[in-house]
Structure formats: structure tokens, C-alpha cells
PDB file of C-alpha atoms in Angstrom:
ATOM      1  CA  ASN A   1    -129.636 -18.963 158.354  1.00  0.00           C
ATOM      2  CA  ALA A   2    -127.359 -17.949 155.511  1.00  0.00           C
ATOM      3  CA  GLY A   3    -126.612 -20.617 152.965  1.00  0.00           C
ATOM      4  CA  VAL A   4    -127.705 -22.301 149.775  1.00  0.00           C
ATOM      5  CA  THR A   5    -131.369 -23.205 149.408  1.00  0.00           C
ATOM      6  CA  GLN A   6    -132.552 -25.787 146.912  1.00  0.00           C
ATOM      7  CA  THR A   7    -136.122 -26.584 145.939  1.00  0.00           C
ATOM      8  CA  PRO A   8    -137.804 -28.987 145.591  1.00  0.00           C
ATOM      9  CA  LYS A   9    -136.253 -31.659 147.830  1.00  0.00           C
ATOM     10  CA  PHE A  10    -137.895 -34.517 145.942  1.00  0.00           C
ATOM     11  CA  ARG A  11    -139.512 -34.831 142.545  1.00  0.00           C
ATOM     12  CA  ILE A  12    -140.775 -37.596 140.288  1.00  0.00           C
ATOM     13  CA  LEU A  13    -140.927 -36.771 136.574  1.00  0.00           C
ATOM     14  CA  LYS A  14    -142.263 -38.709 133.642  1.00  0.00           C
ATOM     15  CA  ILE A  15    -140.053 -39.210 130.600  1.00  0.00           C
ATOM     16  CA  GLY A  16    -140.214 -36.149 128.361  1.00  0.00           C
ATOM     17  CA  GLN A  17    -141.440 -33.753 131.016  1.00  0.00           C
ATOM     18  CA  SER A  18    -139.502 -30.647 131.925  1.00  0.00           C
ATOM     19  CA  MET A  19    -138.740 -28.970 135.213  1.00  0.00           C
ATOM     20  CA  THR A  20    -136.538 -26.375 136.866  1.00  0.00           C
ATOM     21  CA  LEU A  21    -134.485 -27.024 139.962  1.00  0.00           C
ATOM     22  CA  GLN A  22    -134.181 -23.847 141.953  1.00  0.00           C
ATOM     23  CA  CYS A  23    -131.052 -22.693 143.787  1.00  0.00           C
ATOM     24  CA  THR A  24    -130.657 -19.501 145.801  1.00  0.00           C
ATOM     25  CA  GLN A  25    -127.799 -18.282 147.955  1.00  0.00           C
ATOM     26  CA  ASP A  26    -127.700 -15.282 150.261  1.00  0.00           C
ATOM     27  CA  MET A  27    -123.961 -15.031 150.839  1.00  0.00           C
ATOM     28  CA  ASN A  28    -123.219 -12.808 147.850  1.00  0.00           C
ATOM     29  CA  HIS A  29    -120.976 -15.489 146.345  1.00  0.00           C
ATOM     30  CA  ASN A  30    -119.969 -14.904 142.767  1.00  0.00           C
ATOM     31  CA  TYR A  31    -119.315 -18.525 141.906  1.00  0.00           C
ATOM     32  CA  MET A  32    -122.125 -21.082 141.753  1.00  0.00           C
ATOM     33  CA  TYR A  33    -122.255 -24.709 140.621  1.00  0.00           C
ATOM     34  CA  TRP A  34    -124.577 -27.583 139.838  1.00  0.00           C
ATOM     35  CA  TYR A  35    -123.473 -31.137 140.513  1.00  0.00           C
ATOM     36  CA  ARG A  36    -125.174 -34.478 140.139  1.00  0.00           C
ATOM     37  CA  GLN A  37    -124.383 -37.427 142.370  1.00  0.00           C
ATOM     38  CA  ASP A  38    -124.742 -41.022 141.280  1.00  0.00           C
ATOM     39  CA  PRO A  39    -123.780 -44.074 143.381  1.00  0.00           C
ATOM     40  CA  GLY A  40    -120.089 -44.919 143.123  1.00  0.00           C
ATOM     41  CA  MET A  41    -119.419 -41.976 140.807  1.00  0.00           C
ATOM     42  CA  GLY A  42    -118.881 -39.120 143.210  1.00  0.00           C
ATOM     43  CA  LEU A  43    -120.190 -35.724 142.175  1.00  0.00           C
ATOM     44  CA  LYS A  44    -119.988 -34.602 138.584  1.00  0.00           C
ATOM     45  CA  LEU A  45    -120.146 -30.950 137.565  1.00  0.00           C
ATOM     46  CA  ILE A  46    -123.026 -30.079 135.241  1.00  0.00           C
ATOM     47  CA  TYR A  47    -122.704 -26.300 134.870  1.00  0.00           C
ATOM     48  CA  TYR A  48    -121.088 -23.471 136.712  1.00  0.00           C
ATOM     49  CA  SER A  49    -121.175 -19.685 136.811  1.00  0.00           C
ATOM     50  CA  VAL A  50    -118.525 -17.166 137.788  1.00  0.00           C
ATOM     51  CA  GLY A  51    -120.980 -14.288 138.023  1.00  0.00           C
ATOM     52  CA  ALA A  52    -124.312 -12.930 136.880  1.00  0.00           C
ATOM     53  CA  GLY A  53    -124.717 -13.378 133.146  1.00  0.00           C
ATOM     54  CA  ILE A  54    -121.793 -15.817 132.833  1.00  0.00           C
ATOM     55  CA  THR A  55    -122.228 -19.579 132.685  1.00  0.00           C
ATOM     56  CA  ASP A  56    -120.161 -22.442 131.352  1.00  0.00           C
ATOM     57  CA  LYS A  57    -120.423 -26.184 130.851  1.00  0.00           C
ATOM     58  CA  GLY A  58    -118.994 -28.663 133.261  1.00  0.00           C
ATOM     59  CA  GLU A  59    -118.259 -32.337 132.779  1.00  0.00           C
ATOM     60  CA  VAL A  60    -121.818 -33.592 132.115  1.00  0.00           C
ATOM     61  CA  PRO A  61    -123.931 -30.754 130.637  1.00  0.00           C
ATOM     62  CA  ASN A  62    -125.987 -32.678 128.079  1.00  0.00           C
ATOM     63  CA  GLY A  63    -129.724 -32.498 128.735  1.00  0.00           C
ATOM     64  CA  TYR A  64    -129.468 -29.480 131.022  1.00  0.00           C
ATOM     65  CA  ASN A  65    -129.524 -25.708 130.770  1.00  0.00           C
ATOM     66  CA  VAL A  66    -128.807 -22.920 133.229  1.00  0.00           C
ATOM     67  CA  SER A  67    -129.144 -19.189 133.536  1.00  0.00           C
ATOM     68  CA  ARG A  68    -127.712 -16.642 135.960  1.00  0.00           C
ATOM     69  CA  SER A  69    -129.624 -13.389 135.826  1.00  0.00           C
ATOM     70  CA  THR A  70    -128.808 -12.407 139.423  1.00  0.00           C
ATOM     71  CA  THR A  71    -125.995 -13.117 141.860  1.00  0.00           C
ATOM     72  CA  GLU A  72    -128.390 -14.984 144.150  1.00  0.00           C
ATOM     73  CA  ASP A  73    -130.135 -17.394 141.780  1.00  0.00           C
ATOM     74  CA  PHE A  74    -128.825 -20.198 139.598  1.00  0.00           C
ATOM     75  CA  PRO A  75    -131.677 -22.409 138.314  1.00  0.00           C
ATOM     76  CA  LEU A  76    -131.060 -25.680 136.477  1.00  0.00           C
ATOM     77  CA  ARG A  77    -133.465 -26.609 133.690  1.00  0.00           C
ATOM     78  CA  LEU A  78    -134.242 -30.117 132.431  1.00  0.00           C
ATOM     79  CA  GLU A  79    -136.079 -29.814 129.121  1.00  0.00           C
ATOM     80  CA  LEU A  80    -136.875 -33.430 128.162  1.00  0.00           C
ATOM     81  CA  ALA A  81    -136.422 -35.649 131.170  1.00  0.00           C
ATOM     82  CA  ALA A  82    -134.816 -39.041 130.590  1.00  0.00           C
ATOM     83  CA  PRO A  83    -134.271 -41.983 132.991  1.00  0.00           C
ATOM     84  CA  SER A  84    -130.513 -41.262 132.852  1.00  0.00           C
ATOM     85  CA  GLN A  85    -131.201 -38.008 134.669  1.00  0.00           C
ATOM     86  CA  THR A  86    -132.406 -39.846 137.748  1.00  0.00           C
ATOM     87  CA  SER A  87    -129.937 -38.599 140.329  1.00  0.00           C
ATOM     88  CA  VAL A  88    -129.390 -36.392 143.332  1.00  0.00           C
ATOM     89  CA  TYR A  89    -128.611 -32.811 142.370  1.00  0.00           C
ATOM     90  CA  PHE A  90    -126.575 -30.448 144.502  1.00  0.00           C
ATOM     91  CA  CYS A  91    -126.161 -26.735 144.094  1.00  0.00           C
ATOM     92  CA  ALA A  92    -123.140 -25.007 145.614  1.00  0.00           C
ATOM     93  CA  SER A  93    -121.617 -21.573 145.884  1.00  0.00           C
ATOM     94  CA  SER A  94    -118.070 -20.456 146.494  1.00  0.00           C
ATOM     95  CA  TYR A  95    -116.529 -17.583 148.408  1.00  0.00           C
ATOM     96  CA  PRO A  96    -114.697 -15.150 146.152  1.00  0.00           C
ATOM     97  CA  GLY A  97    -111.459 -16.931 145.508  1.00  0.00           C
ATOM     98  CA  PRO A  98    -108.733 -19.192 146.852  1.00  0.00           C
ATOM     99  CA  ALA A  99    -106.696 -16.328 148.284  1.00  0.00           C
ATOM    100  CA  SER A 100    -109.352 -15.518 150.868  1.00  0.00           C
ATOM    101  CA  SER A 101    -109.036 -16.998 154.348  1.00  0.00           C
ATOM    102  CA  ASN A 102    -112.765 -17.716 154.148  1.00  0.00           C
ATOM    103  CA  TYR A 103    -112.298 -19.737 150.989  1.00  0.00           C
ATOM    104  CA  GLY A 104    -114.670 -22.640 150.724  1.00  0.00           C
ATOM    105  CA  TYR A 105    -117.809 -24.021 149.234  1.00  0.00           C
ATOM    106  CA  THR A 106    -121.334 -24.128 150.608  1.00  0.00           C
ATOM    107  CA  PHE A 107    -123.664 -26.864 149.409  1.00  0.00           C
ATOM    108  CA  GLY A 108    -127.419 -27.028 149.348  1.00  0.00           C
ATOM    109  CA  SER A 109    -129.234 -30.005 150.835  1.00  0.00           C
ATOM    110  CA  GLY A 110    -129.927 -31.560 147.452  1.00  0.00           C
ATOM    111  CA  THR A 111    -132.828 -32.460 145.180  1.00  0.00           C
ATOM    112  CA  ARG A 112    -133.616 -36.126 144.656  1.00  0.00           C
ATOM    113  CA  LEU A 113    -135.036 -36.556 141.158  1.00  0.00           C
ATOM    114  CA  THR A 114    -136.539 -39.722 139.731  1.00  0.00           C
ATOM    115  CA  VAL A 115    -137.513 -39.976 136.054  1.00  0.00           C
ATOM    116  CA  VAL A 116    -139.922 -42.781 135.230  1.00  0.00           C
TER     117      VAL A 116
ATOM    118  CA  ALA B   1    -106.719 -30.953 134.309  1.00  0.00           C
ATOM    119  CA  GLN B   2    -107.212 -31.593 137.964  1.00  0.00           C
ATOM    120  CA  SER B   3    -108.345 -35.011 139.127  1.00  0.00           C
ATOM    121  CA  VAL B   4    -108.697 -37.041 142.304  1.00  0.00           C
ATOM    122  CA  THR B   5    -108.410 -40.768 142.918  1.00  0.00           C
ATOM    123  CA  GLN B   6    -109.739 -42.321 146.078  1.00  0.00           C
ATOM    124  CA  LEU B   7    -108.306 -45.758 146.722  1.00  0.00           C
ATOM    125  CA  GLY B   8    -110.917 -48.169 147.999  1.00  0.00           C
ATOM    126  CA  SER B   9    -114.622 -47.656 147.424  1.00  0.00           C
ATOM    127  CA  HIS B  10    -115.351 -49.365 150.759  1.00  0.00           C
ATOM    128  CA  VAL B  11    -113.318 -49.378 153.970  1.00  0.00           C
ATOM    129  CA  SER B  12    -114.276 -51.317 157.084  1.00  0.00           C
ATOM    130  CA  VAL B  13    -112.731 -50.744 160.525  1.00  0.00           C
ATOM    131  CA  SER B  14    -113.530 -51.793 164.062  1.00  0.00           C
ATOM    132  CA  GLU B  15    -114.694 -49.254 166.580  1.00  0.00           C
ATOM    133  CA  GLY B  16    -111.627 -47.718 168.224  1.00  0.00           C
ATOM    134  CA  ALA B  17    -109.303 -48.599 165.336  1.00  0.00           C
ATOM    135  CA  LEU B  18    -107.392 -46.210 163.112  1.00  0.00           C
ATOM    136  CA  VAL B  19    -109.263 -44.770 160.149  1.00  0.00           C
ATOM    137  CA  LEU B  20    -107.223 -44.208 156.972  1.00  0.00           C
ATOM    138  CA  LEU B  21    -108.925 -43.056 153.780  1.00  0.00           C
ATOM    139  CA  ARG B  22    -106.623 -42.564 150.817  1.00  0.00           C
ATOM    140  CA  CYS B  23    -106.694 -39.762 148.281  1.00  0.00           C
ATOM    141  CA  ASN B  24    -104.248 -38.973 145.482  1.00  0.00           C
ATOM    142  CA  TYR B  25    -104.558 -35.922 143.284  1.00  0.00           C
ATOM    143  CA  SER B  26    -103.342 -34.641 139.983  1.00  0.00           C
ATOM    144  CA  SER B  27    -103.053 -30.919 139.470  1.00  0.00           C
ATOM    145  CA  SER B  28    -101.247 -28.613 137.073  1.00  0.00           C
ATOM    146  CA  VAL B  29    -100.951 -25.928 139.758  1.00  0.00           C
ATOM    147  CA  PRO B  30    -100.420 -26.088 143.529  1.00  0.00           C
ATOM    148  CA  PRO B  31    -103.665 -27.657 144.651  1.00  0.00           C
ATOM    149  CA  TYR B  32    -106.293 -26.715 147.154  1.00  0.00           C
ATOM    150  CA  LEU B  33    -107.719 -29.919 148.611  1.00  0.00           C
ATOM    151  CA  PHE B  34    -110.836 -30.795 150.566  1.00  0.00           C
ATOM    152  CA  TRP B  35    -112.422 -33.677 152.410  1.00  0.00           C
ATOM    153  CA  TYR B  36    -116.210 -33.855 152.698  1.00  0.00           C
ATOM    154  CA  VAL B  37    -118.424 -36.279 154.586  1.00  0.00           C
ATOM    155  CA  GLN B  38    -121.929 -37.316 153.599  1.00  0.00           C
ATOM    156  CA  TYR B  39    -124.226 -39.118 155.989  1.00  0.00           C
ATOM    157  CA  PRO B  40    -127.085 -41.178 154.508  1.00  0.00           C
ATOM    158  CA  ASN B  41    -129.691 -39.064 152.745  1.00  0.00           C
ATOM    159  CA  GLN B  42    -127.939 -35.850 153.713  1.00  0.00           C
ATOM    160  CA  GLY B  43    -125.877 -33.187 152.000  1.00  0.00           C
ATOM    161  CA  LEU B  44    -122.133 -32.626 152.058  1.00  0.00           C
ATOM    162  CA  GLN B  45    -120.337 -31.411 155.160  1.00  0.00           C
ATOM    163  CA  LEU B  46    -116.816 -30.013 155.049  1.00  0.00           C
ATOM    164  CA  LEU B  47    -114.375 -31.949 157.209  1.00  0.00           C
ATOM    165  CA  LEU B  48    -111.218 -30.015 156.429  1.00  0.00           C
ATOM    166  CA  LYS B  49    -109.346 -28.155 153.715  1.00  0.00           C
ATOM    167  CA  TYR B  50    -105.769 -27.535 152.618  1.00  0.00           C
ATOM    168  CA  THR B  51    -104.999 -24.149 151.089  1.00  0.00           C
ATOM    169  CA  SER B  52    -101.178 -24.090 151.102  1.00  0.00           C
ATOM    170  CA  ALA B  53    -100.658 -23.204 154.752  1.00  0.00           C
ATOM    171  CA  ALA B  54     -99.689 -25.969 157.204  1.00  0.00           C
ATOM    172  CA  THR B  55     -99.356 -29.367 155.544  1.00  0.00           C
ATOM    173  CA  LEU B  56    -101.063 -31.127 158.453  1.00  0.00           C
ATOM    174  CA  VAL B  57    -104.657 -30.000 158.552  1.00  0.00           C
ATOM    175  CA  LYS B  58    -106.986 -30.655 161.452  1.00  0.00           C
ATOM    176  CA  GLY B  59    -110.707 -30.811 160.878  1.00  0.00           C
ATOM    177  CA  ILE B  60    -113.912 -31.523 162.680  1.00  0.00           C
ATOM    178  CA  ASN B  61    -114.816 -34.720 164.565  1.00  0.00           C
ATOM    179  CA  GLY B  62    -111.163 -35.586 165.242  1.00  0.00           C
ATOM    180  CA  PHE B  63    -110.177 -36.028 161.592  1.00  0.00           C
ATOM    181  CA  GLU B  64    -106.962 -34.744 160.094  1.00  0.00           C
ATOM    182  CA  ALA B  65    -105.166 -34.958 156.763  1.00  0.00           C
ATOM    183  CA  GLU B  66    -101.609 -34.444 155.649  1.00  0.00           C
ATOM    184  CA  PHE B  67    -100.657 -32.874 152.331  1.00  0.00           C
ATOM    185  CA  LYS B  68     -97.636 -34.636 150.824  1.00  0.00           C
ATOM    186  CA  LYS B  69     -96.515 -32.995 147.626  1.00  0.00           C
ATOM    187  CA  SER B  70     -93.878 -35.636 146.843  1.00  0.00           C
ATOM    188  CA  GLU B  71     -96.529 -38.346 146.963  1.00  0.00           C
ATOM    189  CA  THR B  72     -99.372 -36.193 145.538  1.00  0.00           C
ATOM    190  CA  SER B  73    -101.464 -37.438 148.415  1.00  0.00           C
ATOM    191  CA  PHE B  74    -103.935 -36.045 150.913  1.00  0.00           C
ATOM    192  CA  HIS B  75    -104.966 -39.008 153.050  1.00  0.00           C
ATOM    193  CA  LEU B  76    -107.596 -38.623 155.762  1.00  0.00           C
ATOM    194  CA  THR B  77    -107.007 -40.153 159.191  1.00  0.00           C
ATOM    195  CA  LYS B  78    -108.631 -40.468 162.588  1.00  0.00           C
ATOM    196  CA  PRO B  79    -106.876 -42.242 165.477  1.00  0.00           C
ATOM    197  CA  SER B  80    -109.956 -43.976 166.861  1.00  0.00           C
ATOM    198  CA  ALA B  81    -113.090 -44.745 164.883  1.00  0.00           C
ATOM    199  CA  HIS B  82    -116.510 -44.182 166.346  1.00  0.00           C
ATOM    200  CA  MET B  83    -119.762 -45.710 165.186  1.00  0.00           C
ATOM    201  CA  SER B  84    -120.975 -42.243 164.218  1.00  0.00           C
ATOM    202  CA  ASP B  85    -118.145 -41.964 161.649  1.00  0.00           C
ATOM    203  CA  ALA B  86    -119.922 -44.404 159.355  1.00  0.00           C
ATOM    204  CA  ALA B  87    -120.604 -42.377 156.212  1.00  0.00           C
ATOM    205  CA  GLU B  88    -119.315 -41.709 152.706  1.00  0.00           C
ATOM    206  CA  TYR B  89    -116.227 -39.556 152.383  1.00  0.00           C
ATOM    207  CA  PHE B  90    -115.216 -37.516 149.360  1.00  0.00           C
ATOM    208  CA  CYS B  91    -111.862 -36.020 148.510  1.00  0.00           C
ATOM    209  CA  ALA B  92    -111.917 -33.035 146.158  1.00  0.00           C
ATOM    210  CA  VAL B  93    -109.443 -30.716 144.452  1.00  0.00           C
ATOM    211  CA  SER B  94    -110.186 -27.165 143.421  1.00  0.00           C
ATOM    212  CA  ASP B  95    -109.635 -26.215 139.812  1.00  0.00           C
ATOM    213  CA  ARG B  96    -107.945 -22.884 140.373  1.00  0.00           C
ATOM    214  CA  VAL B  97    -107.245 -22.207 136.724  1.00  0.00           C
ATOM    215  CA  TYR B  98    -110.753 -20.979 135.997  1.00  0.00           C
ATOM    216  CA  GLY B  99    -114.089 -21.139 137.669  1.00  0.00           C
ATOM    217  CA  ASN B 100    -112.843 -22.411 141.008  1.00  0.00           C
ATOM    218  CA  LYS B 101    -114.585 -25.705 140.290  1.00  0.00           C
ATOM    219  CA  LEU B 102    -114.393 -28.605 142.732  1.00  0.00           C
ATOM    220  CA  VAL B 103    -113.416 -31.911 141.174  1.00  0.00           C
ATOM    221  CA  PHE B 104    -114.487 -34.868 143.325  1.00  0.00           C
ATOM    222  CA  GLY B 105    -113.211 -38.367 143.788  1.00  0.00           C
ATOM    223  CA  ALA B 106    -115.631 -41.284 143.526  1.00  0.00           C
ATOM    224  CA  GLY B 107    -116.024 -41.515 147.281  1.00  0.00           C
ATOM    225  CA  THR B 108    -115.178 -44.058 149.996  1.00  0.00           C
ATOM    226  CA  ILE B 109    -117.866 -45.632 152.148  1.00  0.00           C
ATOM    227  CA  LEU B 110    -116.612 -46.140 155.693  1.00  0.00           C
ATOM    228  CA  ARG B 111    -118.157 -48.906 157.750  1.00  0.00           C
ATOM    229  CA  VAL B 112    -117.462 -49.078 161.489  1.00  0.00           C
ATOM    230  CA  LYS B 113    -117.918 -52.441 163.170  1.00  0.00           C
ATOM    231  CA  SER B 114    -118.780 -52.789 166.839  1.00  0.00           C
TER     232      SER B 114
END
């Protein structure tokens, strides 16, 4: 089925380790996003991309990096994991733009990350 | 900058009662607004969206929301709550200026009592 695929679903990291959260979409969406969800805080935007080769910081980018070499893939990199990065991470993609009748966002199923 | 405020982090209703979840927005341009539902340990599911067409928007599972520009509100309602409606609900506004980013409220946990 078409959509946004995130891997892994669960991960436990030790402080200082690094990892990459993978995100792939097969809908040919230009816009992609990474959010983190913490209890009582809603979802906060980490990074976003409006197309291959273009990325920009969101509200909470510190401690993360992204790249967008293809339309389909938007990996999120944690270089030195810290306990504050324990969270649930969601990747999303967006249909071209608000003027389209198909306008909307598609979310992945999430990655639950624990840093100990 | 766009922002969303959801009034009430927890709402409790009896089964069969009216559900009302409140959302107020701030936007520098005419907003596009969304309601999402999240069941425990699951991802986000779109309930409904407002994109400047009809101000009363009907969504899935019997939910609807009304866009009121004068009140900067987009409250979510359902006439009769069902036990299966117990979940967390998020209101979001789209940042249409650049990047099409979704800005979320903090969420409201709905509890349905039998």
C-alpha cells in the first residue's frame, strides 16, 4: 500500500550512540517532515524538506540532522544520543500544496526511541 | 507565526453524550485546519480538514468541526460519544507561508465513561 514507511519501529540506544531513523514515501510528495511527540506536548517539528536537496530547521532541531538526496527518502540522524531525545518520532509527507483538492498529510506509524 | 491552542488537556464524557473538543488558532493568513486522532500506541489518523470551502466540515466516525473566523476557532464535535472514541485528539494548522508545515496543538485526551 502507498504511504510513508518508517524503520525501525522500536529502538533502545545508549547515551552517546548514534543512529539513523529511516523514512520512505512512495507518493511522489515533495514535502516531507520529521516530528517528535512527547506526552502533553503535541508534536513538534524537527526538520522539514520542500524537495530533494532542500532541508530546513523546524522548532526543535538541536541534536538532529537530515538529508534529502531523493524525493522518496528523508532520513533523520541522531549523532550523540541523549536521554532528552527519548520520544516517539513521526515522519510525514505532504501532497503538493494547499490549492490541490487532494491536499493533506500522510504520517508514518512512528519510531519509539528510548535513550538510556 | 501560526499556532494552535487546545483548551483542556483531558475531557471526560459519558457514552451517548455530546463530545466537544476546543481548538483556537492564530494565523497570519487564512488558515487550513486539521483534526487528527491517535489511538494508544498508534499513529495519527486524519479526522477532517478545513481548506476554505464549507465552514462546517464533516469527517470520519461521525465527527464534524465548524470554522468560525470571528472567533478564530475550529472546535470538534460529535453528537453521541461511543466507547471507541476514547483517544487523543490533535488540532493542527498548516503554515502556508513556506514549507506547508503542520503546527500542532498539545492534544486533548478524551475519556468516555460507560
